[in-house]
Coordinates of C-alpha atoms in Angstrom, one line a residue:
X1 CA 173.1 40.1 85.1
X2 CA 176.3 41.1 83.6
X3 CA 175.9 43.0 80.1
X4 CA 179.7 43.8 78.3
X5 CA 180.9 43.4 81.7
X6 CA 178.4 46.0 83.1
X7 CA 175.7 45.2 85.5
X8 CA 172.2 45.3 84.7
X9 CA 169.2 44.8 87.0
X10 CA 166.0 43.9 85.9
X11 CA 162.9 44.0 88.2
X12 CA 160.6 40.8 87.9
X13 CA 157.1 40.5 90.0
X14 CA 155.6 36.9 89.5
X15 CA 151.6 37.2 90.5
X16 CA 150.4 34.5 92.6
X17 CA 146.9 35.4 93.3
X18 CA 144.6 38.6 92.6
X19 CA 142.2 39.6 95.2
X20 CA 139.9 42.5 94.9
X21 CA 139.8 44.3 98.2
X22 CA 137.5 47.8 97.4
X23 CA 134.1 46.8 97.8
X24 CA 131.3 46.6 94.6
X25 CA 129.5 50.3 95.2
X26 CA 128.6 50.8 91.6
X27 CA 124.8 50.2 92.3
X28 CA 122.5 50.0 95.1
X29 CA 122.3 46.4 95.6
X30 CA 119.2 45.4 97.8
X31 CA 115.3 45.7 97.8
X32 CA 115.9 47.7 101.0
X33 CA 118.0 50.0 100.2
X34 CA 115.9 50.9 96.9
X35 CA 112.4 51.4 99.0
X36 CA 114.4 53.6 101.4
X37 CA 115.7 56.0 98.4
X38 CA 112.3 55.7 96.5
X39 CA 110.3 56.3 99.7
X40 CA 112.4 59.7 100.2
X41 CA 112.5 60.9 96.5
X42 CA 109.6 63.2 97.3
X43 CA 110.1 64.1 101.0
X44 CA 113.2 67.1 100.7
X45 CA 115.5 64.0 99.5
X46 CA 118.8 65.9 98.3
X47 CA 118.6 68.2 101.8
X48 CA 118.4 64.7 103.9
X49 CA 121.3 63.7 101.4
X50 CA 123.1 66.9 102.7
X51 CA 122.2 67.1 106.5
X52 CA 123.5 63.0 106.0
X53 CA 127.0 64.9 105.0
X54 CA 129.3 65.6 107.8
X55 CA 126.1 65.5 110.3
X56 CA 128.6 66.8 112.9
X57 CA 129.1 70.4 111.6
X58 CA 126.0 72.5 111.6
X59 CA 124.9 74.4 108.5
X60 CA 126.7 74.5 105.3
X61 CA 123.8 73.1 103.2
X62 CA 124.1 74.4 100.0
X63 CA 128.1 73.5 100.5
X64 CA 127.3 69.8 101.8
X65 CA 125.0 69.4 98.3
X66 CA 127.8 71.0 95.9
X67 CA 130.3 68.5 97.7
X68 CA 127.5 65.6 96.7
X69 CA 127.2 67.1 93.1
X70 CA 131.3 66.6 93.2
X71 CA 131.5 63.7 93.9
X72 CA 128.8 62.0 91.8
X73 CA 130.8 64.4 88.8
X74 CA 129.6 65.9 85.8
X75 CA 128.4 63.1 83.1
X76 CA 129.3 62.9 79.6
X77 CA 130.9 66.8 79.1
X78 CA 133.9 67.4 77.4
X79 CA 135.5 67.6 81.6
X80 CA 133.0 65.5 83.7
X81 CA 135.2 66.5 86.9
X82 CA 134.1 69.1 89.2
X83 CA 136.3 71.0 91.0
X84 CA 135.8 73.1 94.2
X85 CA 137.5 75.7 96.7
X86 CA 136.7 76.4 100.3
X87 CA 138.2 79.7 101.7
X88 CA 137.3 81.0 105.0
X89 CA 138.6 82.3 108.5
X90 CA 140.6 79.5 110.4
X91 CA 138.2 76.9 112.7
X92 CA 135.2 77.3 110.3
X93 CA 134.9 73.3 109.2
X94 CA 136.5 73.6 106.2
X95 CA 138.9 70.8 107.4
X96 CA 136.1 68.2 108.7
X97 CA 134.2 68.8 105.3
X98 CA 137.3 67.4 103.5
X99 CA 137.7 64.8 106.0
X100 CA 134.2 63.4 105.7
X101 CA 134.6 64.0 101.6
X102 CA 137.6 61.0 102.0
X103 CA 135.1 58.5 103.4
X104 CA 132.8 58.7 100.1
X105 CA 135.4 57.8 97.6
X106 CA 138.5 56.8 95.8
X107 CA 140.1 59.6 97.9
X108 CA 143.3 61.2 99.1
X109 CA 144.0 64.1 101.8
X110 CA 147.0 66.6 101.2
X111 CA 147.8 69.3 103.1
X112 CA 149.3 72.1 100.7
X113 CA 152.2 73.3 103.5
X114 CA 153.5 69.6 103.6
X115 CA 153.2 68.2 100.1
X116 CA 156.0 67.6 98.3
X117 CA 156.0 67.2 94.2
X118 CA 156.3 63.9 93.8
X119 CA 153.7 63.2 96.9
X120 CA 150.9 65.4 94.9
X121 CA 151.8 65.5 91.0
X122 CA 155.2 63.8 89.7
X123 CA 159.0 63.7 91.1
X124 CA 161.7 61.9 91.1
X125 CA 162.3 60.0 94.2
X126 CA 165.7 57.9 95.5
X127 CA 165.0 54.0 95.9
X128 CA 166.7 52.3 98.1
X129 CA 169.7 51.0 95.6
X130 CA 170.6 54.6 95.2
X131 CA 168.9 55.2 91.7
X132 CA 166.6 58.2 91.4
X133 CA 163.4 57.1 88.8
X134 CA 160.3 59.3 88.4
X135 CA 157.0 58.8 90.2
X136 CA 153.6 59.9 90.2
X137 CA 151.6 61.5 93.5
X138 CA 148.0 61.5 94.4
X139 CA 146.8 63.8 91.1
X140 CA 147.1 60.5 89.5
X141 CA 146.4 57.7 91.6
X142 CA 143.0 59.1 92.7
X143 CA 139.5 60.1 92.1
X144 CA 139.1 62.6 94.9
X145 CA 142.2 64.6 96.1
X146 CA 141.1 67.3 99.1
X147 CA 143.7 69.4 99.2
X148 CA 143.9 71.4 102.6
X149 CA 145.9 75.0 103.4
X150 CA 146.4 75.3 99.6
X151 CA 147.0 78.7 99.7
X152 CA 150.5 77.6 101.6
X153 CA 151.3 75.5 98.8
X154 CA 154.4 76.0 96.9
X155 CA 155.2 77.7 93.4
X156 CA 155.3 74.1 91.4
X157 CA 152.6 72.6 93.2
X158 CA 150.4 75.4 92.2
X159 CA 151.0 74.9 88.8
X160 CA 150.7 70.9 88.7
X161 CA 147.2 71.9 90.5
X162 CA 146.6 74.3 87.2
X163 CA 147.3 71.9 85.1
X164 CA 145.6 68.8 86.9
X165 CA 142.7 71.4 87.0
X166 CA 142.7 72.8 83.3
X167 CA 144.5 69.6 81.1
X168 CA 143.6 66.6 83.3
X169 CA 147.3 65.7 83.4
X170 CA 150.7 66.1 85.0
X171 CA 153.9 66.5 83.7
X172 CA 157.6 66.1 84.8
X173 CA 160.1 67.8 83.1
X174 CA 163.8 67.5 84.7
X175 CA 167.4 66.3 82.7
X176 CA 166.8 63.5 81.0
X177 CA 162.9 62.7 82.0
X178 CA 160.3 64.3 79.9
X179 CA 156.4 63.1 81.3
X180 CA 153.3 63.8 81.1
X181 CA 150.4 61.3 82.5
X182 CA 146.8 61.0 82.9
X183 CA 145.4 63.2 86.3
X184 CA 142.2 62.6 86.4
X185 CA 141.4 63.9 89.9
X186 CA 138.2 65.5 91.2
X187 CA 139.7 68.4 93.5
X188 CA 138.1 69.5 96.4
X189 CA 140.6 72.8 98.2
X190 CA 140.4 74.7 101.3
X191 CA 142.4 78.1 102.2
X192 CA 142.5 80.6 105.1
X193 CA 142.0 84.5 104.1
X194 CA 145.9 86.2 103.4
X195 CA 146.1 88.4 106.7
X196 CA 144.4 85.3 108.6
X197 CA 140.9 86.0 108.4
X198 CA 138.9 88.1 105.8
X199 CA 139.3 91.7 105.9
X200 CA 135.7 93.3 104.3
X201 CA 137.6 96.5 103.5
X202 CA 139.9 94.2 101.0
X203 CA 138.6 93.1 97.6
X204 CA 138.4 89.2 96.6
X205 CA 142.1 88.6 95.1
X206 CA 143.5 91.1 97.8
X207 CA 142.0 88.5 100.5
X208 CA 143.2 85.2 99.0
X209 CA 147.1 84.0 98.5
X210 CA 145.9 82.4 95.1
X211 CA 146.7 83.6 91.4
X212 CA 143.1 84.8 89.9
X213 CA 144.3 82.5 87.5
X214 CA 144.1 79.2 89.7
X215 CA 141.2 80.1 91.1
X216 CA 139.2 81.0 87.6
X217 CA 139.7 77.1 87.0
X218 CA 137.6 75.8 89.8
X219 CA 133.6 75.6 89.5
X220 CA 132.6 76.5 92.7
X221 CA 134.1 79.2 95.3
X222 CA 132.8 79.4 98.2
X223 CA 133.2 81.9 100.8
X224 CA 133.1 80.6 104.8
X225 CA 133.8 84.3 106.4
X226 CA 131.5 85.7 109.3
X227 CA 129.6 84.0 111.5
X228 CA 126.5 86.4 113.1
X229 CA 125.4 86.1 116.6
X230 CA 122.5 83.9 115.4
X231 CA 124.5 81.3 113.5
X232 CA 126.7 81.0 116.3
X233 CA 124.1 80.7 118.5
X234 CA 123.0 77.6 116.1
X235 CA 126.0 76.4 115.9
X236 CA 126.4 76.5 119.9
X237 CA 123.2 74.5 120.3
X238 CA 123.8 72.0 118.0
X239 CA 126.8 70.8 119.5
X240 CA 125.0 70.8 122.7
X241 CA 122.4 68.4 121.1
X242 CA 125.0 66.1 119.9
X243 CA 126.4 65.8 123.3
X244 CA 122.9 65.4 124.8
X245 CA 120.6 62.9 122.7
X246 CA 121.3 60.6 119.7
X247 CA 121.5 62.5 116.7
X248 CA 119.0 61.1 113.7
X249 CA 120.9 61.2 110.4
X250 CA 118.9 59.9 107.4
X251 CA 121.6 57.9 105.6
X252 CA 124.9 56.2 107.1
X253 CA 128.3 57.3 105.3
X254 CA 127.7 53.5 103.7
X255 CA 124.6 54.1 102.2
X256 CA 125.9 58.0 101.0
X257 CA 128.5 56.0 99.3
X258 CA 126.3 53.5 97.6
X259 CA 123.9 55.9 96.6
X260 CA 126.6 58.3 94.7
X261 CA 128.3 55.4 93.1
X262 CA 124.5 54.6 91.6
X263 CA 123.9 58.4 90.5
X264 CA 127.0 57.9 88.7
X265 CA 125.8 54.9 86.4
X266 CA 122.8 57.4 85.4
X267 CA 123.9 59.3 82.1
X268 CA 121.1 62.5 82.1
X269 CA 121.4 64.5 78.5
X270 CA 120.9 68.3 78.4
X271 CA 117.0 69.4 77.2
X272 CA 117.0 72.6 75.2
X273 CA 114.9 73.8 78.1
X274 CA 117.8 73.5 80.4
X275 CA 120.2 74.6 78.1
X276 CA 118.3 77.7 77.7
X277 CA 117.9 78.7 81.4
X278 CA 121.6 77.8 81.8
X279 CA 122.7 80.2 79.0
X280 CA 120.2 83.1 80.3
X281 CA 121.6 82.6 83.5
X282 CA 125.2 83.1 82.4
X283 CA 124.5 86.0 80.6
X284 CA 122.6 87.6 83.2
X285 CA 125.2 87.2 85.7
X286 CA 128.1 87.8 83.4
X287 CA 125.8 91.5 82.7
X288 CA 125.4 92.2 86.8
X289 CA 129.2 91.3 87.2
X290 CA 130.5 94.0 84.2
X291 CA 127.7 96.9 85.4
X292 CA 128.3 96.8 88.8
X293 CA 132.3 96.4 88.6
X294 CA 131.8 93.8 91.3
X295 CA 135.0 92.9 92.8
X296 CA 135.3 89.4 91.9
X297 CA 136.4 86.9 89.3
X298 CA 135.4 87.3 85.8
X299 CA 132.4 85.1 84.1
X300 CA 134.3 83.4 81.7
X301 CA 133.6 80.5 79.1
X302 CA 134.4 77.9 81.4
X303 CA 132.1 79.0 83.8
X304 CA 129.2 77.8 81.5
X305 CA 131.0 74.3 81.5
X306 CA 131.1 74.2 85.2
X307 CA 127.4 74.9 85.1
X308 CA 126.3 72.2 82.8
X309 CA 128.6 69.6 84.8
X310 CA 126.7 71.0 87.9
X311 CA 123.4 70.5 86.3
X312 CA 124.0 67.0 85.3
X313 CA 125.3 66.0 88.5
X314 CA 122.0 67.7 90.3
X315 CA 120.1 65.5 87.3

């Protein structure tokens, strides 16, 4: 179209037909499926849940379950999203536990040494006419972003993570485009030591290639370091068993995924009971951390808040 002898384009998309292609996992839908859950409630049901998760790596329990508690999310607090970090030696499973989290949601796997700003959080990319227009990554487009290697991540995509983490949004400011959208991402992270692998005579932030104030923001770290004689021992003969007999897992990755997306049309409130053992629990810890100068992170406000959203999810 010619405008005062300028060109103008104008896109157009005429819809033919609509067709809904993710499947209807917001509730578990058949008789069966309900006796199987309500025949397990009582019988150790959240660790069959976990040793369900990623059946092919041995251990990691109490990891497995926190990934579960992600993924089902926090209710109705102020941030319902929960956000974890994985940092451990290289070859631990940090990796495959990402990899099997992708399978159980709206999800999307980045590794931080390859993503690019508009891949992750916002950019502005070329089209194929030659004009550059801004465009939003995988902060924004899904429920569930693993981010692997983070600590290799660049400068700017630290901060879009901080923000994505802290505000629930991303932002692009560059000449002549000022925005700021909507990230409501659950983010699940993994990083390797600094040196490699964990050095015990260094302290917490003198092990990890992450600003204290990045990882303050998460709800959960956990630590995957050493591995004694008797784990790897475990470890040895559970791969051994995989190889030898059919392994039984309690749930398929399809029935994991219906079940979560049913926890997540439950709305548990917080009973004064449990708000009081949550706040005793802060304080105490908050009191061992400051008397013992414990080289770690801080307890901070937001701490609590991750707690609550950990308790609803477990609800």
């Amino acid at each position: 179209v010619k405008v005062k002898g300028k060109m103008e384009n104008e896109i157009i998309i005429e819809i033919e037909k609509i067709e809904f292609i993710d499947e209807n996992l917001d509730k578990v839908s058949t008789t069966e499926e309900l006796k199987k859950i309500d025949g397990m409630l009582a019988d150790n049901f959240f660790d069959k849940l976990a040793d369900s998760f990623a059946p092919n790596i041995f251990g990691y329990d109490d990891i497995k379950k926190s990934i579960l508690l992600h993924l089902v999310g926090g209710g109705n607090t102020r941030r319902s999203r929960i956000h974890i970090i994985i940092i451990g030696n290289p070859g631990r499973g940090k990796s495959e536990l990402l990899n099997f989290t992708g399978k159980l949601g709206k999800s999307c796997y980045v590794n931080g040494k390859l993503a690019s700003g508009a891949g992750l959080a916002a950019g502005i990319v070329k089209l194929s006419t030659g004009a550059s227009v801004p465009s939003t990554g995988a902060l924004t487009l899904y429920d569930f972003v693993m981010i692997d290697e983070m600590d290799k991540s660049r400068k700017e995509d630290r901060a879009a993570i901080l923000e994505c983490l802290e505000q629930g949004t991303v932002s692009l400011k560059k000449v002549g485009v000022d925005l700021t959208v909507p990230a409501n991402a659950s983010i699940l992270a993994a990083a390797n030591p600094r040196l490699g692998k964990w050095k015990n005579e260094l302290g917490l932030e003198q092990n990890i290639n992450l600003e204290s104030f990045l990882l303050s923001r998460f709800d959960l770290i956990w630590g995957v370091i050493q591995q004694t004689n008797t784990e790897r021992a475990q470890v040895a003969h559970h791969i051994i068993s995989q190889a030898t007999r059919e392994q039984e897992i309690p749930f398929s990755v399809d029935e994991l995924k219906r079940y979560i997306n049913f926890c997540k049309t439950i709305r548990p409130k917080l009973t004064e009971t449990a708000a009081k053992h949550l706040e005793d629990f802060y304080i105490r810890t908050a009191e061992f951390i400051q008397e013992n100068n414990d080289e770690t992170l801080p307890l901070e406000e937001r701490q609590l808040e991750g707690l609550i959203r950990l308790a609803t999810a477990h609800a």
